[in-house]
Structures are given as C-alpha cells and as structure tokens.
Short mmCIF file of C-alpha atoms in Angstrom, two decimals:
data_model
loop_
_atom_site.label_atom_id
_atom_site.label_comp_id
_atom_site.label_asym_id
_atom_site.label_seq_id
_atom_site.Cartn_x
_atom_site.Cartn_y
_atom_site.Cartn_z
CA MET A 48 0.00 0.00 0.00
CA THR A 49 2.79 2.40 0.94
CA GLN A 50 4.58 1.63 -2.34
CA ARG A 51 1.39 2.26 -4.31
CA LYS A 52 0.77 5.56 -2.50
CA GLY A 53 4.35 6.64 -3.24
CA ALA A 54 3.84 5.91 -6.94
CA ILE A 55 0.66 7.96 -7.01
CA ASN A 56 2.41 10.87 -5.27
CA PHE A 57 5.23 10.70 -7.82
CA ILE A 58 2.79 10.77 -10.71
CA LEU A 59 0.95 13.71 -9.17
CA ARG A 60 4.20 15.62 -8.71
CA VAL A 61 5.16 14.94 -12.31
CA LEU A 62 1.74 16.10 -13.47
CA CYS A 63 2.07 19.22 -11.35
CA LEU A 64 5.48 19.91 -12.82
CA LEU A 65 4.17 19.36 -16.33
CA LEU A 66 1.21 21.65 -15.61
CA ALA A 67 3.53 24.27 -14.15
CA PHE A 68 5.80 23.98 -17.20
CA ALA A 69 2.81 24.31 -19.51
CA CYS A 70 1.58 27.38 -17.63
CA ALA A 71 5.03 28.94 -17.70
CA THR A 72 5.32 28.22 -21.44
CA LEU A 73 1.91 29.76 -22.06
CA LEU A 74 2.83 32.83 -20.03
CA LEU A 75 6.12 33.18 -21.92
CA TRP A 76 4.28 32.83 -25.25
CA GLN A 77 1.72 35.45 -24.24
CA TYR A 78 4.48 37.78 -23.10
CA SER A 79 6.35 37.22 -26.38
CA VAL A 80 3.24 37.97 -28.44
CA ARG A 81 2.46 41.07 -26.40
CA LYS A 82 6.08 42.24 -26.63
CA GLN A 83 6.06 41.71 -30.39
CA GLY A 84 2.87 43.74 -30.66
CA GLU A 85 4.26 46.51 -28.47
CA ASP A 86 7.48 46.62 -30.52
CA ALA A 87 5.48 46.78 -33.76
CA ASN A 88 3.31 49.59 -32.39
CA GLU A 89 6.35 51.51 -31.24
CA ALA A 90 7.99 51.10 -34.64
CA MET A 91 4.76 52.30 -36.25
CA ARG A 92 4.61 55.33 -33.94
CA GLN A 93 8.14 56.27 -34.97
CA LEU A 94 6.92 56.53 -38.56
CA TYR A 95 4.33 59.14 -37.63
CA ASP A 96 5.68 62.69 -37.62
CA PRO A 97 3.01 65.16 -36.49
CA ALA A 98 5.34 68.07 -37.19
CA ALA A 99 5.65 66.99 -40.82
CA SER A 100 1.87 66.65 -41.06
CA ALA A 101 1.46 70.20 -39.87
CA GLU A 102 3.90 71.39 -42.51
CA GLU A 103 2.14 69.46 -45.30
CA ALA A 104 -1.38 70.47 -44.31
CA LEU A 105 -3.26 72.57 -46.83
CA PRO A 106 -2.66 76.28 -46.29
CA GLU A 107 -5.52 78.61 -45.61
CA PRO A 108 -7.25 79.76 -48.82
CA GLN A 109 -6.51 83.32 -49.87
CA ALA A 110 -8.89 85.92 -48.47
CA ALA A 111 -9.89 86.97 -51.99
CA PHE A 112 -11.70 83.63 -52.37
CA ALA A 113 -13.70 83.78 -49.13
CA GLN A 114 -17.03 84.75 -50.69
CA LEU A 115 -16.56 82.44 -53.69
CA LEU A 116 -15.87 79.50 -51.39
CA GLU A 117 -18.89 80.35 -49.30
CA ALA A 118 -21.05 80.33 -52.45
CA ASN A 119 -19.40 77.18 -53.81
CA PRO A 120 -16.89 75.19 -51.72
CA GLU A 121 -15.69 73.49 -54.93
CA THR A 122 -14.03 76.72 -56.08
CA VAL A 123 -10.32 76.13 -56.77
CA ALA A 124 -9.14 79.10 -58.84
CA TYR A 125 -9.93 82.31 -60.69
CA LEU A 126 -9.05 82.75 -64.37
CA ASP A 127 -8.75 86.02 -66.29
CA ALA A 128 -7.52 85.37 -69.83
CA ALA A 129 -9.58 87.86 -71.88
CA GLU A 130 -12.51 90.26 -71.49
CA ASN A 131 -15.13 87.49 -71.65
CA ILE A 132 -12.92 84.76 -70.24
CA GLU A 133 -12.93 85.78 -66.61
CA PHE A 134 -14.56 83.60 -63.98
CA ALA A 135 -14.08 81.31 -61.02
CA VAL A 136 -12.91 77.77 -61.78
CA VAL A 137 -14.47 74.86 -59.92
CA GLN A 138 -13.59 71.18 -59.59
CA ARG A 139 -15.70 68.09 -58.98
CA ASP A 140 -15.68 65.50 -61.76
CA ASN A 141 -15.55 65.93 -65.53
CA GLU A 142 -19.34 65.72 -65.97
CA TYR A 143 -21.28 67.80 -63.43
CA TYR A 144 -20.18 71.28 -64.49
CA LEU A 145 -20.85 70.55 -68.15
CA THR A 146 -24.53 71.06 -67.29
CA HIS A 147 -24.43 73.15 -64.09
CA ASN A 148 -23.26 76.69 -63.49
CA PHE A 149 -21.14 77.97 -60.62
CA PHE A 150 -24.18 78.13 -58.32
CA GLY A 151 -25.25 74.56 -59.07
CA GLU A 152 -28.13 75.59 -61.34
CA GLU A 153 -28.75 73.32 -64.32
CA THR A 154 -27.84 75.28 -67.47
CA PRO A 155 -26.72 74.31 -71.00
CA GLU A 156 -23.54 76.42 -70.81
CA GLY A 157 -22.29 74.91 -67.55
CA THR A 158 -19.15 76.60 -66.24
CA ALA A 159 -15.38 76.29 -66.55
CA PHE A 160 -13.92 73.51 -64.43
CA LEU A 161 -10.55 72.07 -63.53
CA ASP A 162 -9.94 68.52 -64.73
CA GLU A 163 -10.84 65.98 -62.07
CA GLY A 164 -7.30 64.58 -62.22
CA ASN A 165 -5.61 67.88 -61.40
CA SER A 166 -4.26 69.15 -58.10
CA VAL A 167 -3.84 72.81 -57.19
CA TYR A 168 -1.86 72.01 -54.04
CA PRO A 169 0.77 71.07 -54.73
CA LEU A 170 0.22 72.59 -58.15
CA ASP A 171 0.56 70.09 -61.00
CA GLU A 172 2.99 70.77 -63.81
CA HIS A 173 0.10 70.82 -66.28
CA ILE A 174 -3.27 72.34 -65.41
CA LEU A 175 -6.24 71.58 -67.64
CA ILE A 176 -9.38 73.74 -67.65
CA HIS A 177 -12.44 72.67 -69.64
CA GLY A 178 -15.35 74.82 -70.79
CA HIS A 179 -18.10 74.84 -73.40
CA ASN A 180 -17.65 76.75 -76.65
CA MET A 181 -20.86 78.81 -76.41
CA ARG A 182 -22.09 80.86 -79.37
CA ASP A 183 -23.01 83.76 -77.09
CA GLY A 184 -19.38 84.03 -75.97
CA SER A 185 -20.00 82.74 -72.45
CA VAL A 186 -17.63 80.30 -70.71
CA PHE A 187 -15.03 79.50 -73.43
CA GLY A 188 -17.11 80.85 -76.31
CA ASP A 189 -14.42 83.48 -76.98
CA LEU A 190 -11.52 81.03 -76.81
CA ASP A 191 -11.84 80.68 -80.60
CA ARG A 192 -10.75 84.29 -80.87
CA PHE A 193 -7.23 83.23 -79.89
CA ARG A 194 -7.02 82.01 -83.50
CA GLU A 195 -6.85 85.73 -84.40
CA LEU A 196 -3.32 87.09 -84.15
CA ASP A 197 -4.48 90.52 -83.00
CA PHE A 198 -6.61 89.01 -80.24
CA LEU A 199 -3.70 86.85 -79.10
CA LYS A 200 -1.48 89.93 -78.87
CA GLU A 201 -4.15 91.92 -77.02
CA ASN A 202 -4.41 89.16 -74.43
CA ALA A 203 -0.74 88.28 -74.08
CA VAL A 204 -0.76 87.63 -70.33
CA ALA A 205 -3.41 85.73 -68.37
CA THR A 206 -4.00 85.61 -64.63
CA PHE A 207 -4.58 82.22 -63.06
CA ASN A 208 -4.85 82.44 -59.29
CA THR A 209 -5.54 79.30 -57.31
CA ILE A 210 -7.09 79.51 -53.87
CA TYR A 211 -3.56 79.11 -52.50
CA GLU A 212 -1.29 81.14 -54.80
CA ASP A 213 -1.32 83.70 -57.61
CA GLY A 214 0.17 83.23 -61.05
CA LEU A 215 0.65 84.96 -64.39
CA TYR A 216 0.82 82.97 -67.63
CA ALA A 217 1.77 83.71 -71.24
CA PRO A 218 0.46 81.79 -74.29
CA PHE A 219 3.00 79.83 -76.34
CA ALA A 220 0.77 77.61 -78.50
CA VAL A 221 -2.73 77.66 -80.03
CA PHE A 222 -3.72 74.42 -81.76
CA ASP A 223 -6.44 71.91 -82.60
CA ILE A 224 -6.51 68.22 -81.74
CA SER A 225 -8.86 65.27 -81.80
CA ALA A 226 -10.02 63.82 -78.49
CA THR A 227 -10.67 60.44 -80.15
CA PRO A 228 -7.91 57.89 -79.43
CA GLY A 229 -6.54 56.44 -82.64
CA ASP A 230 -7.25 59.55 -84.71
CA GLN A 231 -4.17 60.94 -86.45
CA ASP A 232 -4.67 64.24 -84.62
CA TYR A 233 -5.31 62.68 -81.22
CA VAL A 234 -3.29 64.06 -78.33
CA ASP A 235 -3.67 62.89 -74.74
CA MET A 236 -4.00 66.17 -72.88
CA ARG A 237 -4.69 64.55 -69.52
CA VAL A 238 -1.04 64.39 -68.53
CA PHE A 239 -0.64 66.38 -65.35
CA ASN A 240 2.94 65.65 -64.34
CA PHE A 241 5.96 64.31 -66.16
CA GLU A 242 8.45 61.64 -65.11
CA THR A 243 11.40 63.05 -67.05
CA ASP A 244 12.60 66.27 -68.62
CA GLU A 245 12.32 64.55 -71.99
CA ASP A 246 8.64 63.72 -71.43
CA PHE A 247 7.94 67.33 -70.49
CA LEU A 248 9.83 68.83 -73.42
CA ASN A 249 8.28 66.39 -75.92
CA PHE A 250 4.83 67.43 -74.70
CA VAL A 251 5.73 71.10 -75.14
CA PHE A 252 7.36 70.48 -78.53
CA GLU A 253 4.23 68.79 -79.88
CA ALA A 254 2.11 71.74 -78.75
CA LYS A 255 4.48 74.23 -80.40
CA ASP A 256 4.70 72.10 -83.53
CA ARG A 257 0.91 72.01 -83.89
CA SER A 258 0.45 75.69 -83.06
CA ILE A 259 -1.05 77.93 -85.73
CA PHE A 260 1.27 80.70 -84.51
CA ASP A 261 5.00 80.84 -83.92
CA ILE A 262 5.12 82.50 -80.50
CA PRO A 263 8.66 83.23 -79.22
CA VAL A 264 7.89 82.26 -75.62
CA ASP A 265 10.37 79.60 -74.52
CA VAL A 266 9.35 76.79 -72.16
CA GLU A 267 11.58 74.77 -69.86
CA ARG A 268 11.18 72.16 -67.17
CA GLY A 269 10.07 73.86 -63.98
CA ASP A 270 7.50 75.99 -65.78
CA HIS A 271 3.86 75.26 -65.03
CA LEU A 272 1.65 74.71 -68.07
CA LEU A 273 -1.94 75.89 -68.30
CA SER A 274 -4.22 74.53 -71.05
CA LEU A 275 -7.61 76.08 -71.80
CA VAL A 276 -9.74 73.54 -73.66
CA THR A 277 -13.00 73.84 -75.59
CA CYS A 278 -14.76 72.09 -78.47
CA SER A 279 -13.72 72.77 -82.07
CA TYR A 280 -15.08 71.40 -85.29
CA GLY A 281 -12.12 70.83 -87.59
CA ASN A 282 -11.39 67.34 -86.22
CA ASP A 283 -13.34 64.30 -85.12
CA ASN A 284 -14.36 65.09 -81.54
CA GLY A 285 -12.23 68.18 -81.93
CA ARG A 286 -10.72 70.39 -79.25
CA LEU A 287 -9.13 73.81 -79.41
CA ILE A 288 -6.22 74.23 -77.00
CA VAL A 289 -4.69 77.49 -75.85
CA MET A 290 -1.58 76.52 -73.90
CA LEU A 291 0.27 78.94 -71.65
CA ARG A 292 3.23 78.74 -69.31
CA SER A 293 3.81 80.43 -65.97
CA LEU A 294 5.96 83.51 -65.69
CA ARG A 295 9.23 82.78 -63.91
CA GLU A 296 10.68 84.70 -61.01
CA GLY A 297 12.11 87.94 -62.37
CA GLU A 298 9.98 87.97 -65.53
CA THR A 299 7.47 90.78 -65.88
CA ALA A 300 4.10 90.86 -67.58
CA GLU A 301 5.40 93.66 -69.82
CA GLU A 302 8.37 91.58 -70.97
CA MET A 303 6.19 88.59 -71.77
CA ALA A 304 3.63 90.73 -73.57
CA ALA A 305 6.46 92.10 -75.71
CA LEU A 306 7.47 88.55 -76.68
CA VAL A 307 3.90 87.63 -77.62
CA GLN A 308 3.73 90.78 -79.80
CA GLN A 309 6.39 89.12 -81.97
CA ALA A 310 4.14 86.14 -82.74
CA VAL A 311 3.52 85.37 -86.42
CA GLU A 312 1.24 83.02 -88.28
CA LYS A 313 2.92 79.86 -89.52
#
C-alpha cells in the first residue's frame, strides 16, 4: 500500500510539474506575443511625424476667395484670360459642371472647371481647364478668338490664381486636336505631371509644332503649363487648346507681352 501511495504521489508531482511547465510556457508565449505587438506599435509610432503633417497640411485659402468658397466650396481658382474669359474655376468631376453653373443651377452652358485629375496644391505641372464653346461668348465661347493674331497679342498675359497662390501665364501655342484615341490628330492632354525632362519637353514640342502661330515664348522644365480647352469642329471630336506657361521669377508681364507681340502666323 505504501509503495502504491508513493507511486501515485510521484505521478501527481510529475503532473504538477508538467502543468507548471505548460503554464510557464503559455505565459512566456503570451508575453512574447504582447512584446512583439508593443514593438510593432512603437515602430509604427516612430513613422508618424506630427510636425511633418502640420507642414504638409493645406494652407488657408486666400482671403480673396472667401465669398466664392462660401457660395461654392468646390471653387479652386480664378481665371482672367480675356474680357469674356474671366470667372471662377471649380472642380468636382468631368461631368457635373458641363450642365451646371457655378451656383449649381442646371444650365446648358455649364461653367469652366478644372480637370478631375488635377491638383492645385501642390500645383501640378500641367493644369487643364475645360469649358463649353458657347455661341453667345460665355464660358469659353471666346476662346476661338485666340485664333486671331491681333486678339492673341491683345491678351498676351493671363491671370490664373488658385485659392492658395497667384500666377501669371503667357500663351506659347494655339492648336487643334482630336479627343478620339486612334485619330491621327489625337493628343492625350490629360497628362498632369511628367516623369522626365524629356517627357515634359516632348509634350511642349508637340504643342508648339501644332500651333497655328509661332510664338517666341520659350518653355523649360520647372514651368507650369496651363491649357484652356474647348470644343472645335475641324477634327473628329475636336478640341481647341490654348496653352500657356507660368511667368518665372524675375519675368514681368510687360516683358512677356512684348514677346507675344512678336508672334507670327505659320
């Protein structure tokens, strides 16, 4: 009996040891998992830089836009390119403002809008503004007049102010394209930034090559491009493009206007 009791006690001790070992192993595993999670969280926290976020946050819109933004929070810019081409520019998608005016009223003329793929902060290298070619001259109805050399020279410098910064632009190309892929005159205008200098300069060269005028305004990488786009009828699904580039630091509106005065028909 004593021998049997001793065997039972031994087995119980072994079981207790095994149970204690299992508990210790479980506790170590739980600690390891928790430690791994804590380490991962700490590593993740190190990647978050609130100071950088503050620096990259959108700046406050310019005071000049306060009332426009109150009337339409989708306002992104103000364009003044000619007497009848002066209005606020909005941005939503590439459909809504084809049939709605600045105040959201349904109208056939719509209003000028920034391409849905564009960004005004940071400002893309190529900004694309669309608008209907209206017979009454509203929206981009007068954009056709940039085909007239005298009109081009009279409107040699445009103002394009975004809600964050002001800018002056000078035209360097006026040309027609097709918006139908596969057409011999098709050009993909929805290129907003360029991977290489070569890509940028090729884009500019094609615009200058197609231009109906030879305008002695040079363009280089670092310039921002502004394209005003409306319907034209010389091509399948045609578009008229007036392409401008930003004035550089140190350039004056008077100097650029003088360059545009030298433009000639090709």
